[in-house]
Amino acid sequence: MKKRLALVVSLTAALVLSGCKEESLTVEAESTIPVKTVELQPKSIQEFVTATGTAYAVRDVSLKTEQAGRYILHTNTRAGRPFRMGDGVRRDELIISLENPEFVNQVAYDSKKLQKESAQREFTKQQSVYEKGGITLKELNDAERAFIDSKYNFENAVLSLKKLEIRAPFDGVIVDLPHYSDKKWVETNTVVAQNMDYSRLYTELTLPGKDMENVAPGQPVVVSDYSRSEKTQTGSVTQISPALDPESRMFKLQVEVPNAGLLIKPGSFIKADIVVRRKDAVLVIPKTVVLDRRGAKAVFVVERGIALERRIQTGIENADEIEVVSGLKAGDRMVTEGFETLRDRSRVKIIE
């Protein structure tokens, strides 16, 4: 009797365990995989050739003294203090002057101004006398020559005195201003400031010879500072050398870019993406979702809760995206996250 009871208990336990196992298998078979998707719509894609270089201001000049004198730094009237590095300056604005009384005396500005005014009055008087027949043509010409000579002498005096002034040659920014004590004697040909306009930048790039046929003047270039890669400016290719360097087999090209907001600083290490091809109204997908199937490319799309593997043909690409030529259509819901564990016809659940 005890043996029969033990047998019944064992059979019952076995049946219960068997039932649990079957239920587990059923749940596993019907489980779904969470995925994120995106509905494909036509958009634009650009293909780049990328190079790196250094950003330079299109206009940059070191301001040197043309005459020796005692150093006087002028006031930035907009800031109410002496000029500093980083201050903006306007064209012809006086930044520094030099004090040299001996040189001023040698120029004799006041004397030459009086000589010019006197010669001009004399020439005007002689013209009137000549019209009345009072002097000869030679005498009139002599008076005119004296006036012209005095005029040039005066203009030279003006130019000489300007050598004691350091003015901004264009609208820009003071990027260097070496320190000199007030009234310190400064010799001729001394750099006392550097003025830069970096509202436009240029950079010289080098590319492998194989890229020469893909690059042309006028092509757009997306430029970014490596330290601030999210901030970009768009310029264009301006010059291309037709010759390759015999050692590196590289060629040079120059790019200019407007620097709106002065986001890119002169001297920055930059990345330049030259747009060599562009397509509009095509299907574009992230390169990260493309799977390698023994040399073929595939992605997953979702239809009625089922993930379907699609083989695709691709076109142009860049670092992040790739064009799909065939295998997908607008409106397809493509899997962008969770595709790594999918198999063809896996049951999935789309999550936000």
CSV table of C-alpha atoms in Angstrom, one decimal:
chain,number,residue,atom,x,y,z
A,1,MET,CA,0.0,0.0,0.0
A,2,LYS,CA,2.8,2.4,0.9
A,3,LYS,CA,4.6,1.6,-2.4
A,4,ARG,CA,1.4,2.4,-4.4
A,5,LEU,CA,1.0,5.7,-2.5
A,6,ALA,CA,4.7,6.7,-3.2
A,7,LEU,CA,4.2,5.9,-6.9
A,8,VAL,CA,1.1,8.0,-7.1
A,9,VAL,CA,2.9,10.9,-5.4
A,10,SER,CA,5.9,10.6,-7.7
A,11,LEU,CA,3.7,10.5,-10.8
A,12,THR,CA,1.8,13.5,-9.6
A,13,ALA,CA,5.0,15.5,-8.9
A,14,ALA,CA,6.4,14.6,-12.3
A,15,LEU,CA,3.2,15.7,-14.0
A,16,VAL,CA,3.3,19.0,-12.1
A,17,LEU,CA,6.9,19.6,-13.0
A,18,SER,CA,6.3,18.7,-16.6
A,19,GLY,CA,3.4,21.2,-16.7
A,20,CYS,CA,5.5,24.0,-15.2
A,21,LYS,CA,8.3,23.3,-17.8
A,22,GLU,CA,5.8,23.4,-20.7
A,23,GLU,CA,4.4,26.6,-19.4
A,24,SER,CA,7.9,28.1,-19.1
A,25,LEU,CA,8.7,27.2,-22.7
A,26,THR,CA,5.4,28.7,-23.9
A,27,VAL,CA,6.2,32.0,-22.1
A,28,GLU,CA,9.7,32.0,-23.5
A,29,ALA,CA,8.4,31.4,-27.0
A,30,GLU,CA,5.9,34.2,-26.8
A,31,SER,CA,8.3,36.8,-25.2
A,32,THR,CA,9.0,40.0,-27.0
A,33,ILE,CA,12.2,42.1,-27.4
A,34,PRO,CA,11.9,45.9,-26.7
A,35,VAL,CA,13.3,48.0,-29.5
A,36,LYS,CA,13.3,51.7,-30.6
A,37,THR,CA,12.5,52.6,-34.1
A,38,VAL,CA,12.3,55.6,-36.5
A,39,GLU,CA,10.1,56.2,-39.5
A,40,LEU,CA,12.3,56.7,-42.6
A,41,GLN,CA,11.8,59.9,-44.5
A,42,PRO,CA,13.8,61.4,-47.4
A,43,LYS,CA,16.5,63.9,-46.4
A,44,SER,CA,19.9,65.3,-47.6
A,45,ILE,CA,23.3,63.8,-47.1
A,46,GLN,CA,26.8,65.1,-47.8
A,47,GLU,CA,30.0,63.3,-48.5
A,48,PHE,CA,33.2,64.8,-47.1
A,49,VAL,CA,36.9,64.8,-47.5
A,50,THR,CA,38.4,65.7,-44.2
A,51,ALA,CA,41.6,67.5,-43.4
A,52,THR,CA,43.1,69.3,-40.4
A,53,GLY,CA,44.9,72.6,-40.2
A,54,THR,CA,45.5,75.9,-38.3
A,55,ALA,CA,43.2,78.9,-38.4
A,56,TYR,CA,44.7,82.2,-39.4
A,57,ALA,CA,43.2,85.7,-39.6
A,58,VAL,CA,42.8,87.0,-43.1
A,59,ARG,CA,44.1,90.4,-41.9
A,60,ASP,CA,46.9,90.5,-39.3
A,61,VAL,CA,49.6,93.1,-38.9
A,62,SER,CA,52.3,93.9,-36.5
A,63,LEU,CA,52.5,97.7,-35.8
A,64,LYS,CA,56.0,99.0,-35.7
A,65,THR,CA,57.4,102.4,-34.8
A,66,GLU,CA,58.7,104.4,-37.8
A,67,GLN,CA,60.4,106.9,-35.6
A,68,ALA,CA,62.0,106.8,-32.2
A,69,GLY,CA,60.4,108.6,-29.2
A,70,ARG,CA,58.9,108.4,-25.8
A,71,TYR,CA,56.1,105.9,-25.5
A,72,ILE,CA,52.5,107.2,-24.7
A,73,LEU,CA,49.6,104.7,-24.6
A,74,HIS,CA,46.3,106.3,-25.4
A,75,THR,CA,42.9,105.9,-23.8
A,76,ASN,CA,40.2,103.6,-25.1
A,77,THR,CA,37.4,106.2,-25.0
A,78,ARG,CA,34.7,103.4,-25.2
A,79,ALA,CA,36.1,101.7,-22.1
A,80,GLY,CA,37.4,104.8,-20.3
A,81,ARG,CA,40.9,103.4,-19.6
A,82,PRO,CA,44.1,102.8,-21.6
A,83,PHE,CA,44.0,100.3,-24.4
A,84,ARG,CA,44.5,96.6,-23.5
A,85,MET,CA,44.9,93.3,-25.3
A,86,GLY,CA,41.5,92.2,-26.5
A,87,ASP,CA,40.1,95.7,-27.1
A,88,GLY,CA,38.4,96.3,-30.4
A,89,VAL,CA,39.7,99.2,-32.5
A,90,ARG,CA,38.4,101.1,-35.4
A,91,ARG,CA,40.3,102.0,-38.6
A,92,ASP,CA,42.6,105.0,-38.1
A,93,GLU,CA,42.0,105.0,-34.3
A,94,LEU,CA,45.1,106.3,-32.4
A,95,ILE,CA,46.5,103.7,-30.1
A,96,ILE,CA,50.0,104.9,-29.2
A,97,SER,CA,51.9,108.1,-29.8
A,98,LEU,CA,55.6,108.9,-29.5
A,99,GLU,CA,57.0,112.1,-28.0
A,100,ASN,CA,60.1,113.4,-29.8
A,101,PRO,CA,60.4,117.3,-29.7
A,102,GLU,CA,63.7,117.3,-31.6
A,103,PHE,CA,62.2,115.4,-34.5
A,104,VAL,CA,59.2,117.7,-34.5
A,105,ASN,CA,61.5,120.7,-34.7
A,106,GLN,CA,63.4,119.2,-37.6
A,107,VAL,CA,60.2,118.6,-39.5
A,108,ALA,CA,59.3,122.3,-39.2
A,109,TYR,CA,55.6,121.8,-39.7
A,110,ASP,CA,54.5,125.3,-38.9
A,111,SER,CA,57.1,126.9,-41.1
A,112,LYS,CA,56.2,124.7,-44.1
A,113,LYS,CA,52.5,125.3,-43.6
A,114,LEU,CA,53.2,129.1,-43.7
A,115,GLN,CA,55.3,128.7,-46.8
A,116,LYS,CA,52.6,126.8,-48.6
A,117,GLU,CA,49.9,129.3,-47.7
A,118,SER,CA,52.2,132.2,-48.8
A,119,ALA,CA,53.1,130.5,-52.1
A,120,GLN,CA,49.5,129.8,-52.8
A,121,ARG,CA,48.5,133.5,-52.3
A,122,GLU,CA,51.4,134.6,-54.5
A,123,PHE,CA,50.4,132.1,-57.3
A,124,THR,CA,46.7,133.3,-57.1
A,125,LYS,CA,47.9,137.0,-57.3
A,126,GLN,CA,50.3,136.2,-60.3
A,127,GLN,CA,47.4,134.5,-62.2
A,128,SER,CA,45.4,137.7,-61.9
A,129,VAL,CA,48.4,139.9,-63.0
A,130,TYR,CA,49.1,137.5,-66.0
A,131,GLU,CA,45.5,137.8,-67.2
A,132,LYS,CA,46.0,141.6,-67.4
A,133,GLY,CA,49.3,141.2,-69.2
A,134,GLY,CA,51.4,142.3,-66.3
A,135,ILE,CA,53.9,139.4,-66.3
A,136,THR,CA,55.2,136.8,-68.6
A,137,LEU,CA,54.1,133.1,-68.8
A,138,LYS,CA,57.6,132.1,-67.4
A,139,GLU,CA,57.0,134.3,-64.3
A,140,LEU,CA,53.6,132.7,-63.8
A,141,ASN,CA,55.1,129.2,-64.2
A,142,ASP,CA,57.7,130.1,-61.6
A,143,ALA,CA,55.1,131.2,-59.1
A,144,GLU,CA,53.1,128.0,-59.8
A,145,ARG,CA,56.3,125.8,-59.3
A,146,ALA,CA,57.0,127.6,-56.0
A,147,PHE,CA,53.5,126.9,-54.8
A,148,ILE,CA,53.7,123.2,-55.9
A,149,ASP,CA,57.1,122.7,-54.1
A,150,SER,CA,55.8,124.3,-50.9
A,151,LYS,CA,52.7,122.1,-51.1
A,152,TYR,CA,54.8,118.9,-51.4
A,153,ASN,CA,57.1,120.1,-48.6
A,154,PHE,CA,54.1,120.7,-46.3
A,155,GLU,CA,52.6,117.3,-47.2
A,156,ASN,CA,55.9,115.6,-46.4
A,157,ALA,CA,55.9,117.3,-43.0
A,158,VAL,CA,52.4,116.0,-42.3
A,159,LEU,CA,53.6,112.5,-43.2
A,160,SER,CA,56.7,112.8,-41.1
A,161,LEU,CA,54.7,113.7,-38.0
A,162,LYS,CA,52.4,110.8,-38.6
A,163,LYS,CA,55.4,108.6,-37.9
A,164,LEU,CA,55.0,109.5,-34.3
A,165,GLU,CA,51.5,107.9,-34.2
A,166,ILE,CA,50.5,104.3,-34.1
A,167,ARG,CA,47.0,103.9,-35.6
A,168,ALA,CA,44.8,100.9,-36.4
A,169,PRO,CA,45.1,100.2,-40.1
A,170,PHE,CA,41.6,98.5,-40.1
A,171,ASP,CA,38.7,97.6,-37.8
A,172,GLY,CA,40.0,94.7,-35.6
A,173,VAL,CA,41.2,93.6,-32.2
A,174,ILE,CA,44.4,94.3,-30.4
A,175,VAL,CA,45.9,90.8,-29.9
A,176,ASP,CA,49.3,91.8,-28.6
A,177,LEU,CA,50.4,94.9,-26.7
A,178,PRO,CA,53.9,94.6,-25.3
A,179,HIS,CA,54.3,96.5,-22.0
A,180,TYR,CA,56.3,99.8,-22.0
A,181,SER,CA,56.5,102.2,-19.1
A,182,ASP,CA,55.0,105.6,-19.8
A,183,LYS,CA,57.5,107.9,-21.5
A,184,LYS,CA,60.0,105.1,-22.0
A,185,TRP,CA,62.2,105.7,-25.0
A,186,VAL,CA,61.4,103.3,-27.9
A,187,GLU,CA,63.6,102.9,-30.9
A,188,THR,CA,62.6,102.9,-34.5
A,189,ASN,CA,61.3,99.6,-36.0
A,190,THR,CA,60.0,98.3,-32.6
A,191,VAL,CA,56.9,96.2,-32.5
A,192,VAL,CA,54.5,98.0,-30.1
A,193,ALA,CA,51.1,96.3,-31.0
A,194,GLN,CA,49.5,93.7,-33.2
A,195,ASN,CA,46.1,94.3,-34.8
A,196,MET,CA,44.0,91.5,-36.1
A,197,ASP,CA,40.7,91.2,-37.9
A,198,TYR,CA,39.5,87.6,-37.6
A,199,SER,CA,35.9,88.1,-38.7
A,200,ARG,CA,37.3,86.1,-41.7
A,201,LEU,CA,39.7,83.2,-41.4
A,202,TYR,CA,41.8,81.1,-43.7
A,203,THR,CA,43.6,77.8,-43.4
A,204,GLU,CA,46.0,75.9,-45.6
A,205,LEU,CA,45.3,72.2,-45.9
A,206,THR,CA,47.0,69.2,-47.5
A,207,LEU,CA,45.3,66.2,-49.0
A,208,PRO,CA,46.5,63.0,-50.7
A,209,GLY,CA,46.8,63.2,-54.4
A,210,LYS,CA,43.9,60.7,-54.9
A,211,ASP,CA,41.5,63.4,-53.6
A,212,MET,CA,42.6,66.1,-56.2
A,213,GLU,CA,40.0,65.1,-58.7
A,214,ASN,CA,37.2,65.4,-56.1
A,215,VAL,CA,38.1,68.9,-54.8
A,216,ALA,CA,37.4,72.1,-56.7
A,217,PRO,CA,37.3,75.9,-55.9
A,218,GLY,CA,34.0,77.0,-54.6
A,219,GLN,CA,33.1,73.8,-52.8
A,220,PRO,CA,31.6,74.4,-49.3
A,221,VAL,CA,33.7,73.5,-46.3
A,222,VAL,CA,32.4,72.9,-42.8
A,223,VAL,CA,35.1,74.1,-40.3
A,224,SER,CA,35.1,73.4,-36.6
A,225,ASP,CA,37.5,74.0,-33.7
A,226,TYR,CA,38.7,70.7,-32.2
A,227,SER,CA,38.2,72.0,-28.7
A,228,ARG,CA,34.7,73.2,-29.5
A,229,SER,CA,33.5,70.8,-32.2
A,230,GLU,CA,29.9,71.6,-31.8
A,231,LYS,CA,30.5,75.1,-33.0
A,232,THR,CA,30.9,75.1,-36.8
A,233,GLN,CA,31.4,77.7,-39.6
A,234,THR,CA,30.9,77.2,-43.3
A,235,GLY,CA,33.4,78.6,-45.8
A,236,SER,CA,34.6,77.5,-49.2
A,237,VAL,CA,37.7,76.3,-51.1
A,238,THR,CA,39.5,79.3,-52.6
A,239,GLN,CA,42.7,78.0,-54.1
A,240,ILE,CA,44.1,74.6,-55.1
A,241,SER,CA,47.7,73.8,-56.1
A,242,PRO,CA,47.9,71.6,-59.2
A,243,ALA,CA,51.2,70.1,-58.0
A,244,LEU,CA,51.9,67.3,-55.6
A,245,ASP,CA,54.7,67.4,-53.1
A,246,PRO,CA,57.3,64.9,-54.4
A,247,GLU,CA,58.0,63.5,-51.0
A,248,SER,CA,54.6,63.3,-49.4
A,249,ARG,CA,52.5,63.0,-52.6
A,250,MET,CA,50.1,65.5,-51.0
A,251,PHE,CA,48.7,68.7,-52.5
A,252,LYS,CA,47.9,72.1,-50.9
A,253,LEU,CA,44.6,74.0,-50.9
A,254,GLN,CA,43.4,77.1,-49.1
A,255,VAL,CA,40.0,77.6,-47.5
A,256,GLU,CA,38.4,80.8,-46.3
A,257,VAL,CA,35.6,81.0,-43.8
A,258,PRO,CA,33.4,83.8,-42.4
A,259,ASN,CA,33.8,83.7,-38.6
A,260,ALA,CA,30.4,84.8,-37.4
A,261,GLY,CA,30.5,85.6,-33.7
A,262,LEU,CA,34.2,85.1,-33.7
A,263,LEU,CA,33.7,81.5,-32.5
A,264,ILE,CA,36.9,80.2,-34.0
A,265,LYS,CA,40.1,81.8,-32.6
A,266,PRO,CA,43.2,82.5,-34.7
A,267,GLY,CA,45.8,79.8,-34.1
A,268,SER,CA,43.1,77.1,-33.3
A,269,PHE,CA,43.6,73.5,-34.5
A,270,ILE,CA,40.7,72.9,-36.8
A,271,LYS,CA,39.0,70.2,-38.7
A,272,ALA,CA,37.8,71.0,-42.2
A,273,ASP,CA,35.1,68.8,-43.9
A,274,ILE,CA,35.1,69.6,-47.6
A,275,VAL,CA,31.8,68.8,-49.2
A,276,VAL,CA,32.7,66.8,-52.4
A,277,ARG,CA,29.2,65.4,-53.0
A,278,ARG,CA,25.6,66.1,-51.9
A,279,LYS,CA,22.3,64.3,-52.5
A,280,ASP,CA,18.9,65.6,-51.6
A,281,ALA,CA,15.6,63.8,-51.0
A,282,VAL,CA,17.2,60.3,-50.5
A,283,LEU,CA,16.9,57.8,-47.7
A,284,VAL,CA,19.6,58.2,-45.1
A,285,ILE,CA,20.3,56.0,-42.1
A,286,PRO,CA,22.9,56.0,-39.2
A,287,LYS,CA,25.9,53.8,-40.0
A,288,THR,CA,25.6,52.3,-36.5
A,289,VAL,CA,22.5,50.4,-37.4
A,290,VAL,CA,23.9,48.6,-40.4
A,291,LEU,CA,24.8,45.0,-39.8
A,292,ASP,CA,27.4,43.0,-41.8
A,293,ARG,CA,26.0,39.7,-43.2
A,294,ARG,CA,29.0,38.0,-44.8
A,295,GLY,CA,29.8,41.0,-46.9
A,296,ALA,CA,26.2,42.1,-47.4
A,297,LYS,CA,24.6,45.0,-45.5
A,298,ALA,CA,21.3,44.6,-43.6
A,299,VAL,CA,19.0,46.4,-41.2
A,300,PHE,CA,15.8,45.5,-39.3
A,301,VAL,CA,12.4,47.0,-39.9
A,302,VAL,CA,9.3,46.3,-37.9
A,303,GLU,CA,6.0,45.3,-39.4
A,304,ARG,CA,3.0,44.3,-37.2
A,305,GLY,CA,5.2,43.6,-34.2
A,306,ILE,CA,7.6,41.4,-36.2
A,307,ALA,CA,11.3,42.4,-36.9
A,308,LEU,CA,12.2,41.6,-40.5
A,309,GLU,CA,15.8,41.6,-41.8
A,310,ARG,CA,16.2,43.7,-44.9
A,311,ARG,CA,19.3,43.5,-47.2
A,312,ILE,CA,20.2,47.0,-48.5
A,313,GLN,CA,22.4,48.6,-51.1
A,314,THR,CA,24.1,51.8,-50.1
A,315,GLY,CA,25.5,55.0,-51.8
A,316,ILE,CA,27.5,57.9,-50.6
A,317,GLU,CA,28.4,58.2,-46.9
A,318,ASN,CA,30.1,60.3,-44.3
A,319,ALA,CA,31.4,59.6,-40.8
A,320,ASP,CA,27.9,59.2,-39.3
A,321,GLU,CA,25.4,58.5,-42.0
A,322,ILE,CA,25.0,56.5,-45.2
A,323,GLU,CA,22.6,56.7,-48.2
A,324,VAL,CA,20.3,53.7,-48.9
A,325,VAL,CA,19.9,53.1,-52.6
A,326,SER,CA,17.6,50.0,-52.4
A,327,GLY,CA,16.1,47.7,-49.8
A,328,LEU,CA,14.2,50.3,-47.9
A,329,LYS,CA,11.4,52.8,-48.7
A,330,ALA,CA,10.0,56.0,-47.1
A,331,GLY,CA,7.6,55.1,-44.3
A,332,ASP,CA,9.5,52.0,-43.2
A,333,ARG,CA,9.9,51.8,-39.4
A,334,MET,CA,13.6,50.9,-38.9
A,335,VAL,CA,15.0,49.6,-35.7
A,336,THR,CA,17.6,52.0,-34.2
A,337,GLU,CA,18.1,50.4,-30.7
A,338,GLY,CA,17.9,46.8,-29.6
A,339,PHE,CA,18.7,45.3,-33.0
A,340,GLU,CA,21.9,43.6,-31.7
A,341,THR,CA,20.0,40.6,-30.4
A,342,LEU,CA,17.3,40.3,-33.1
A,343,ARG,CA,16.8,37.5,-35.6
A,344,ASP,CA,14.7,37.6,-38.7
A,345,ARG,CA,11.0,37.4,-37.6
A,346,SER,CA,11.7,38.1,-33.9
A,347,ARG,CA,8.6,39.3,-32.0
A,348,VAL,CA,9.3,42.9,-30.8
A,349,LYS,CA,7.7,45.6,-28.8
A,350,ILE,CA,8.3,49.2,-29.8
A,351,ILE,CA,9.2,51.5,-26.9
A,352,GLU,CA,9.5,55.3,-26.9
